[in-house]
PDB file of C-alpha atoms in Angstrom:
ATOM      1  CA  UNK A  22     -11.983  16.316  17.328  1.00  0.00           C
ATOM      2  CA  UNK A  23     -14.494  18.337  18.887  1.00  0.00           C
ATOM      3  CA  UNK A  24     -16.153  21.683  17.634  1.00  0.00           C
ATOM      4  CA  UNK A  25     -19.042  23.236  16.561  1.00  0.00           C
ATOM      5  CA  UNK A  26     -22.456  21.513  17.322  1.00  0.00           C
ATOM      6  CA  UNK A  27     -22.469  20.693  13.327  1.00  0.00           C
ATOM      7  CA  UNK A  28     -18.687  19.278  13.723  1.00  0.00           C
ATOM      8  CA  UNK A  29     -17.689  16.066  13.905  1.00  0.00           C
ATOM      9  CA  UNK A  30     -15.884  13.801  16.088  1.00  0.00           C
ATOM     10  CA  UNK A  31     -12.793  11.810  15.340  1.00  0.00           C
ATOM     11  CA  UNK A  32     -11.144   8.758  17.190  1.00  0.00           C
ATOM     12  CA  UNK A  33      -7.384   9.653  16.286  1.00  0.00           C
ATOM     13  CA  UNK A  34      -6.275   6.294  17.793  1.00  0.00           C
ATOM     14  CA  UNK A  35      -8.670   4.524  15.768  1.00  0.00           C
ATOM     15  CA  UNK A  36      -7.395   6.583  12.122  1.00  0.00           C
ATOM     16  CA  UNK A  37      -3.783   5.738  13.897  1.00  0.00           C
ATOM     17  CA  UNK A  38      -4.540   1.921  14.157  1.00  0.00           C
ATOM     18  CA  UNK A  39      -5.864   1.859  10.148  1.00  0.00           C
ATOM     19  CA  UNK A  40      -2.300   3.286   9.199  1.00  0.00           C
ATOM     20  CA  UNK A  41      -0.716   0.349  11.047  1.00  0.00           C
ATOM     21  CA  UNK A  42      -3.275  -2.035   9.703  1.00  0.00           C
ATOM     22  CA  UNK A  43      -2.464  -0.753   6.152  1.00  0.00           C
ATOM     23  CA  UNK A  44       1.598  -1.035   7.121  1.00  0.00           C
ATOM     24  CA  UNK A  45       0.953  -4.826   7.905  1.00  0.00           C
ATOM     25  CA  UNK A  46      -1.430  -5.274   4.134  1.00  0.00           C
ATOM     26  CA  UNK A  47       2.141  -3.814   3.030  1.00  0.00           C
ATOM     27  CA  UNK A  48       4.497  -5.987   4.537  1.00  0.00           C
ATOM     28  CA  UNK A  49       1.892  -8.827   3.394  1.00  0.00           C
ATOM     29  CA  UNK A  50       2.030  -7.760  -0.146  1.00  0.00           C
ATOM     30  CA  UNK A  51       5.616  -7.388  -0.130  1.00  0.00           C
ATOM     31  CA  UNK A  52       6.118 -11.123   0.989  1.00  0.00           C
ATOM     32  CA  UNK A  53       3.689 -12.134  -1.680  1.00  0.00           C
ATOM     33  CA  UNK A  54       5.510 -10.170  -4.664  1.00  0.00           C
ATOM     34  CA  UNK A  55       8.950 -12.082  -3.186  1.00  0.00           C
ATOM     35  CA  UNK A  56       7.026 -14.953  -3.429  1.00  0.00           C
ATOM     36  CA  UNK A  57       5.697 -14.498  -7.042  1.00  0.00           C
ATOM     37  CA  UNK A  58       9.271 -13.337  -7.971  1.00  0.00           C
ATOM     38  CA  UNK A  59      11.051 -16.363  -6.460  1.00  0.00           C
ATOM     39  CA  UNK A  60       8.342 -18.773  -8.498  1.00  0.00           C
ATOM     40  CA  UNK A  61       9.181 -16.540 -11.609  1.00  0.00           C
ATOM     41  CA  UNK A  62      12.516 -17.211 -11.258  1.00  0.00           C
ATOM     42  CA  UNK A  63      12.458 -20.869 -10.350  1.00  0.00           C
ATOM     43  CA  UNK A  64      10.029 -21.501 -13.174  1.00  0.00           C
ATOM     44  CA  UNK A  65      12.736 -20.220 -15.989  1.00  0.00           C
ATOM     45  CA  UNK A  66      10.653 -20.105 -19.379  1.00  0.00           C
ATOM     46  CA  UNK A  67       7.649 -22.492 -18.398  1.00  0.00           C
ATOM     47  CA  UNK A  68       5.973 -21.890 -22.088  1.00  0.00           C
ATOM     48  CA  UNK A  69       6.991 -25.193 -23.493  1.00  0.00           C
ATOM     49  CA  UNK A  70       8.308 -25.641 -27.228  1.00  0.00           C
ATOM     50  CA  UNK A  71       5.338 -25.816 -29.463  1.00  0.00           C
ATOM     51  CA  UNK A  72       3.599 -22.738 -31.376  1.00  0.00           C
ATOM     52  CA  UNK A  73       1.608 -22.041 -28.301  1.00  0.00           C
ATOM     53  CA  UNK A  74       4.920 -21.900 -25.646  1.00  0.00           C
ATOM     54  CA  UNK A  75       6.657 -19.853 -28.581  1.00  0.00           C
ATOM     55  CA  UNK A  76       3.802 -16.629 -28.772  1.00  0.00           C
ATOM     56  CA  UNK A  77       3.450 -16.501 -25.101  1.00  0.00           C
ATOM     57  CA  UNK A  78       7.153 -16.472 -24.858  1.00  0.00           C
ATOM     58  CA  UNK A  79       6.917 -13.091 -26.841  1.00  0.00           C
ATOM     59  CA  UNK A  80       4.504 -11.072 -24.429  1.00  0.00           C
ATOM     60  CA  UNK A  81       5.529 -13.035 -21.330  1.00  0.00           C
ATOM     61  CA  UNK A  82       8.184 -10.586 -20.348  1.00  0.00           C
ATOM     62  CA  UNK A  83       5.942  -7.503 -20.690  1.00  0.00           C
ATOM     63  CA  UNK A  84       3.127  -9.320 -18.605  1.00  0.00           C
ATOM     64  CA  UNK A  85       5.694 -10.240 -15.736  1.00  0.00           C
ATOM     65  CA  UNK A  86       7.203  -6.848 -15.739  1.00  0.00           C
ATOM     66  CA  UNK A  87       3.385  -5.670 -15.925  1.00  0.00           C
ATOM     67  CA  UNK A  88       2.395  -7.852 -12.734  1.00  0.00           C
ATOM     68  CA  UNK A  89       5.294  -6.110 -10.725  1.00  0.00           C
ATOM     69  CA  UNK A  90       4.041  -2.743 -11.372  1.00  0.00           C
ATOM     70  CA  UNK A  91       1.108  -3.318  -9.958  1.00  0.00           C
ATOM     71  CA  UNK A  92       2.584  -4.631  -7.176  1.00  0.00           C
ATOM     72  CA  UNK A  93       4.674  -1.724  -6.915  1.00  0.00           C
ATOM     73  CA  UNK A  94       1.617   0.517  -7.601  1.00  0.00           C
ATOM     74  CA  UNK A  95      -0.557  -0.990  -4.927  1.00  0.00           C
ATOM     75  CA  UNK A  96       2.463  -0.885  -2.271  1.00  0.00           C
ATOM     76  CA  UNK A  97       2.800   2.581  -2.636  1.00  0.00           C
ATOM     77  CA  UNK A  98      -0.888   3.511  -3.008  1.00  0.00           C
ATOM     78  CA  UNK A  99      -0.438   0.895   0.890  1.00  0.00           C
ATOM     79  CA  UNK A 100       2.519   2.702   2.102  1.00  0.00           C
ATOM     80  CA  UNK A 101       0.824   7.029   1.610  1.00  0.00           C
ATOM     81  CA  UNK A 102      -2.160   5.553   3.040  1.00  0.00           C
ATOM     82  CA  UNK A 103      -0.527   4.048   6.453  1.00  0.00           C
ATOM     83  CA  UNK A 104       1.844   7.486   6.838  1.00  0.00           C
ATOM     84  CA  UNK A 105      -1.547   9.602   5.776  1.00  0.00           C
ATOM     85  CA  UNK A 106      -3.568   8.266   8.341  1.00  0.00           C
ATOM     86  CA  UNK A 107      -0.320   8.460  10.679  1.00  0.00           C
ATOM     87  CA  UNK A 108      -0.432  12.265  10.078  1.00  0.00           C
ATOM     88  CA  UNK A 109      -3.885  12.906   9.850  1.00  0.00           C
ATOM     89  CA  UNK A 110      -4.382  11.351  13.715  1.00  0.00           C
ATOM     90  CA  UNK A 111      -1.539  13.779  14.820  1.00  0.00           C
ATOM     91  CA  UNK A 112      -3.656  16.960  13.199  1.00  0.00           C
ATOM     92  CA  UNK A 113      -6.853  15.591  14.682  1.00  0.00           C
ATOM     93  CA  UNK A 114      -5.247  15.131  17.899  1.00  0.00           C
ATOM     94  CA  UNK A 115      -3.481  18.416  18.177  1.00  0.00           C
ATOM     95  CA  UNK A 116      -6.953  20.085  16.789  1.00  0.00           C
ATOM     96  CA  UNK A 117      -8.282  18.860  19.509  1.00  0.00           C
ATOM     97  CA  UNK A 118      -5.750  21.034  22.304  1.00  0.00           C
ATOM     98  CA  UNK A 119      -6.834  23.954  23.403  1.00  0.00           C
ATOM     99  CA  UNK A 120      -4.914  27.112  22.063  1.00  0.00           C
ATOM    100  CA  UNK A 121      -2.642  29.053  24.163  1.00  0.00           C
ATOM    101  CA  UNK A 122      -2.942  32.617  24.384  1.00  0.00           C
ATOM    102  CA  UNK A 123      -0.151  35.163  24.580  1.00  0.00           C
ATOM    103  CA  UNK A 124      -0.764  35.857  27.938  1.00  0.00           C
ATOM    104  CA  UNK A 125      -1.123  31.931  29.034  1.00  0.00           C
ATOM    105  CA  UNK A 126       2.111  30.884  28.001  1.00  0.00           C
TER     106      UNK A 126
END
């Protein structure tokens, strides 16, 4: 975008290309929480029998649902970002087009 001497300049491909890059992070992060879900699941109750296996066994399921929020949390925070940056390249980019007037159109 170009303006006013004390403006600023933005490369709207280069804000577009972030949005994709964070789109990717997502699809990364969504492979790893399949991945951590799979182990979860193939793992069953790894706590063990004793004293130890039996207290972890009580907070486990809060911690697991607690690690898949953040997941969740973080793939959302990925997903505003990457459409964000998607829309804020479109605004710079039509900033940057001269206005019509009445009698040009």
């Amino acid at each position: 975008m170009s303006g006013a001497p004390d403006g600023f300049t933005v490369e709207a491909e280069g804000v577009r290309r972030r949005g994709g890059d964070a789109a990717e992070e997502a699809e990364f992060v969504e492979a790893v929480r399949d991945d951590v879900r799979e182990a979860f699941a193939a793992a069953g109750r790894p706590m063990g029998h004793d004293q130890y296996g039996a207290e972890l066994d009580k907070s486990f399921p809060q911690l697991r649902e607690q690690i898949f929020d953040a997941f969740a949390a973080y793939l959302d925070e990925l997903h505003e970002l990457s459409t964000g940056l998607g829309t804020a390249a479109g605004n710079y980019e039509a900033a940057d087009q001269p206005l019509l007037r009445p009698e040009q159109g």
